[in-house]
Amino acid sequence: MSDSPESKIVRLREEFGGLVDDETLKRLVMEEGGMKMAAEKKIADFSDREEITAVVKVARINDTKTFNKRTGGQGRVRNINVEDESGNCRLTLWDDDVDLPEGLNIQVGTSLKLTDCYTKQTEYGVDVSKGKKGKIEML
């Protein structure tokens, strides 16, 4: 049975005698486990087709729209306008994720952590989507 990431951080904190901050310890534990930890980016630094981790604040939650998929059937999409001190962009939720605002009780002003999400340049600016492995969490 292996140690949890939290217990590894505690062990390393003791091992380094408090000389290394928790963020660095977390990075070491994640890299040791084969996980990469993307550095947090500001919205102004997002570029097309990259994986990002960022902390943003909800500025507006738009209504869900339905559309016909090219592959057949109905799809759903919903945009959330998000911002940080550097700028703003759209967080695009697809299909099952469109209910996330209600499920997590996300409201205007809520801070979100976007982890391993993907960017795409559109005619409206940069859009961020969760993708298959991304995470959206309330802070």
Tab-separated table of C-alpha atoms in Angstrom:
chain	number	residue	atom	x	y	z
A	1	MET	CA	0.000	0.000	0.000
A	2	SER	CA	1.465	3.374	-0.991
A	3	ASP	CA	1.453	6.644	0.928
A	4	SER	CA	-1.144	9.262	0.057
A	5	PRO	CA	0.171	12.439	-1.606
A	6	GLU	CA	-0.659	14.339	1.611
A	7	SER	CA	1.392	11.992	3.787
A	8	LYS	CA	4.311	12.219	1.343
A	9	ILE	CA	4.172	16.033	1.577
A	10	VAL	CA	4.214	15.834	5.396
A	11	ARG	CA	7.187	13.428	5.271
A	12	LEU	CA	9.098	15.667	2.838
A	13	ARG	CA	8.299	18.786	4.894
A	14	GLU	CA	9.963	17.094	7.901
A	15	GLU	CA	12.818	15.776	5.768
A	16	PHE	CA	13.620	19.267	4.428
A	17	GLY	CA	13.169	20.840	7.864
A	18	GLY	CA	10.661	23.418	6.613
A	19	LEU	CA	13.148	24.863	4.116
A	20	VAL	CA	10.939	24.032	1.116
A	21	ASP	CA	7.442	25.531	0.674
A	22	ASP	CA	4.347	23.325	0.334
A	23	GLU	CA	3.798	24.220	-3.340
A	24	THR	CA	7.269	22.906	-4.205
A	25	LEU	CA	6.728	19.805	-2.074
A	26	LYS	CA	3.409	19.151	-3.863
A	27	ARG	CA	5.178	19.486	-7.221
A	28	LEU	CA	7.866	17.000	-6.129
A	29	VAL	CA	5.275	14.452	-4.966
A	30	MET	CA	3.239	14.790	-8.181
A	31	GLU	CA	6.303	14.459	-10.418
A	32	GLU	CA	7.492	11.466	-8.411
A	33	GLY	CA	4.092	9.857	-9.076
A	34	GLY	CA	4.387	10.552	-12.805
A	35	MET	CA	1.884	13.393	-12.747
A	36	LYS	CA	2.773	16.731	-14.179
A	37	MET	CA	1.587	19.853	-12.493
A	38	ALA	CA	1.000	22.726	-14.859
A	39	ALA	CA	1.963	26.119	-13.518
A	40	GLU	CA	-0.973	28.482	-13.096
A	41	LYS	CA	-1.391	30.991	-15.906
A	42	LYS	CA	-3.163	34.305	-16.181
A	43	ILE	CA	-5.875	34.747	-18.839
A	44	ALA	CA	-3.798	37.359	-20.697
A	45	ASP	CA	-1.106	34.678	-21.186
A	46	PHE	CA	-3.412	32.014	-22.669
A	47	SER	CA	-2.610	31.085	-26.254
A	48	ASP	CA	-4.260	28.828	-28.816
A	49	ARG	CA	-4.324	25.080	-28.235
A	50	GLU	CA	-2.550	24.735	-24.930
A	51	GLU	CA	-3.247	22.962	-21.674
A	52	ILE	CA	-3.655	25.425	-18.809
A	53	THR	CA	-4.224	25.599	-15.082
A	54	ALA	CA	-5.693	28.871	-13.811
A	55	VAL	CA	-7.732	30.487	-11.063
A	56	VAL	CA	-10.588	32.615	-12.407
A	57	LYS	CA	-13.685	34.391	-11.117
A	58	VAL	CA	-17.144	33.932	-12.668
A	59	ALA	CA	-18.393	37.171	-14.274
A	60	ARG	CA	-21.515	35.810	-15.999
A	61	ILE	CA	-23.299	32.480	-16.449
A	62	ASN	CA	-25.059	32.193	-19.798
A	63	ASP	CA	-28.018	29.983	-20.700
A	64	THR	CA	-27.607	26.484	-22.110
A	65	LYS	CA	-28.109	26.123	-25.860
A	66	THR	CA	-28.892	22.949	-27.774
A	67	PHE	CA	-27.612	22.177	-31.250
A	68	ASN	CA	-27.590	19.354	-33.788
A	69	LYS	CA	-24.297	17.460	-33.766
A	70	ARG	CA	-22.604	16.739	-37.091
A	71	THR	CA	-22.509	13.097	-36.030
A	72	GLY	CA	-26.253	13.136	-35.334
A	73	GLY	CA	-28.204	13.699	-32.174
A	74	GLN	CA	-28.477	16.725	-29.934
A	75	GLY	CA	-25.641	18.452	-28.124
A	76	ARG	CA	-25.660	21.074	-25.399
A	77	VAL	CA	-23.285	23.982	-24.842
A	78	ARG	CA	-23.049	26.719	-22.229
A	79	ASN	CA	-20.600	29.564	-21.794
A	80	ILE	CA	-19.463	31.095	-18.538
A	81	ASN	CA	-17.632	34.413	-18.768
A	82	VAL	CA	-14.633	34.304	-16.417
A	83	GLU	CA	-11.952	36.823	-15.496
A	84	ASP	CA	-8.815	37.448	-13.501
A	85	GLU	CA	-6.789	40.606	-12.941
A	86	SER	CA	-5.186	40.225	-16.394
A	87	GLY	CA	-8.299	39.848	-18.575
A	88	ASN	CA	-11.352	37.741	-19.377
A	89	CYS	CA	-12.396	34.797	-21.558
A	90	ARG	CA	-15.159	32.239	-21.987
A	91	LEU	CA	-15.272	28.908	-20.202
A	92	THR	CA	-17.215	26.620	-22.529
A	93	LEU	CA	-19.101	23.683	-21.023
A	94	TRP	CA	-20.235	20.834	-23.291
A	95	ASP	CA	-23.022	18.252	-22.951
A	96	ASP	CA	-23.022	16.715	-19.424
A	97	ASP	CA	-20.901	19.594	-18.050
A	98	VAL	CA	-23.515	22.290	-18.825
A	99	ASP	CA	-25.190	21.516	-15.475
A	100	LEU	CA	-21.991	22.204	-13.515
A	101	PRO	CA	-23.043	25.696	-12.319
A	102	GLU	CA	-26.174	24.290	-10.657
A	103	GLY	CA	-24.449	21.121	-9.445
A	104	LEU	CA	-21.652	23.048	-7.719
A	105	ASN	CA	-23.804	26.091	-6.863
A	106	ILE	CA	-21.534	28.331	-8.960
A	107	GLN	CA	-22.654	31.949	-9.058
A	108	VAL	CA	-21.321	35.279	-10.326
A	109	GLY	CA	-18.303	36.083	-8.157
A	110	THR	CA	-17.429	32.423	-7.479
A	111	SER	CA	-13.713	31.596	-7.826
A	112	LEU	CA	-12.900	28.498	-9.865
A	113	LYS	CA	-9.727	26.509	-10.332
A	114	LEU	CA	-9.361	25.179	-13.868
A	115	THR	CA	-6.866	22.304	-13.972
A	116	ASP	CA	-5.509	20.736	-17.183
A	117	CYS	CA	-8.118	22.505	-19.314
A	118	TYR	CA	-7.628	23.346	-22.987
A	119	THR	CA	-7.627	26.663	-24.817
A	120	LYS	CA	-8.831	27.426	-28.311
A	121	GLN	CA	-8.668	30.713	-30.195
A	122	THR	CA	-12.101	31.634	-31.576
A	123	GLU	CA	-13.634	34.673	-33.233
A	124	TYR	CA	-14.736	35.720	-29.706
A	125	GLY	CA	-11.250	35.435	-28.195
A	126	VAL	CA	-9.759	32.539	-26.275
A	127	ASP	CA	-12.198	29.877	-25.063
A	128	VAL	CA	-11.319	27.360	-22.352
A	129	SER	CA	-12.866	23.869	-22.260
A	130	LYS	CA	-12.514	21.090	-19.708
A	131	GLY	CA	-11.720	18.427	-22.276
A	132	LYS	CA	-11.529	14.772	-21.256
A	133	LYS	CA	-9.050	15.037	-18.390
A	134	GLY	CA	-9.520	18.598	-17.146
A	135	LYS	CA	-11.095	19.580	-13.843
A	136	ILE	CA	-13.203	22.535	-12.756
A	137	GLU	CA	-13.394	23.095	-8.989
A	138	MET	CA	-14.817	25.777	-6.730
A	139	LEU	CA	-12.377	27.515	-4.410
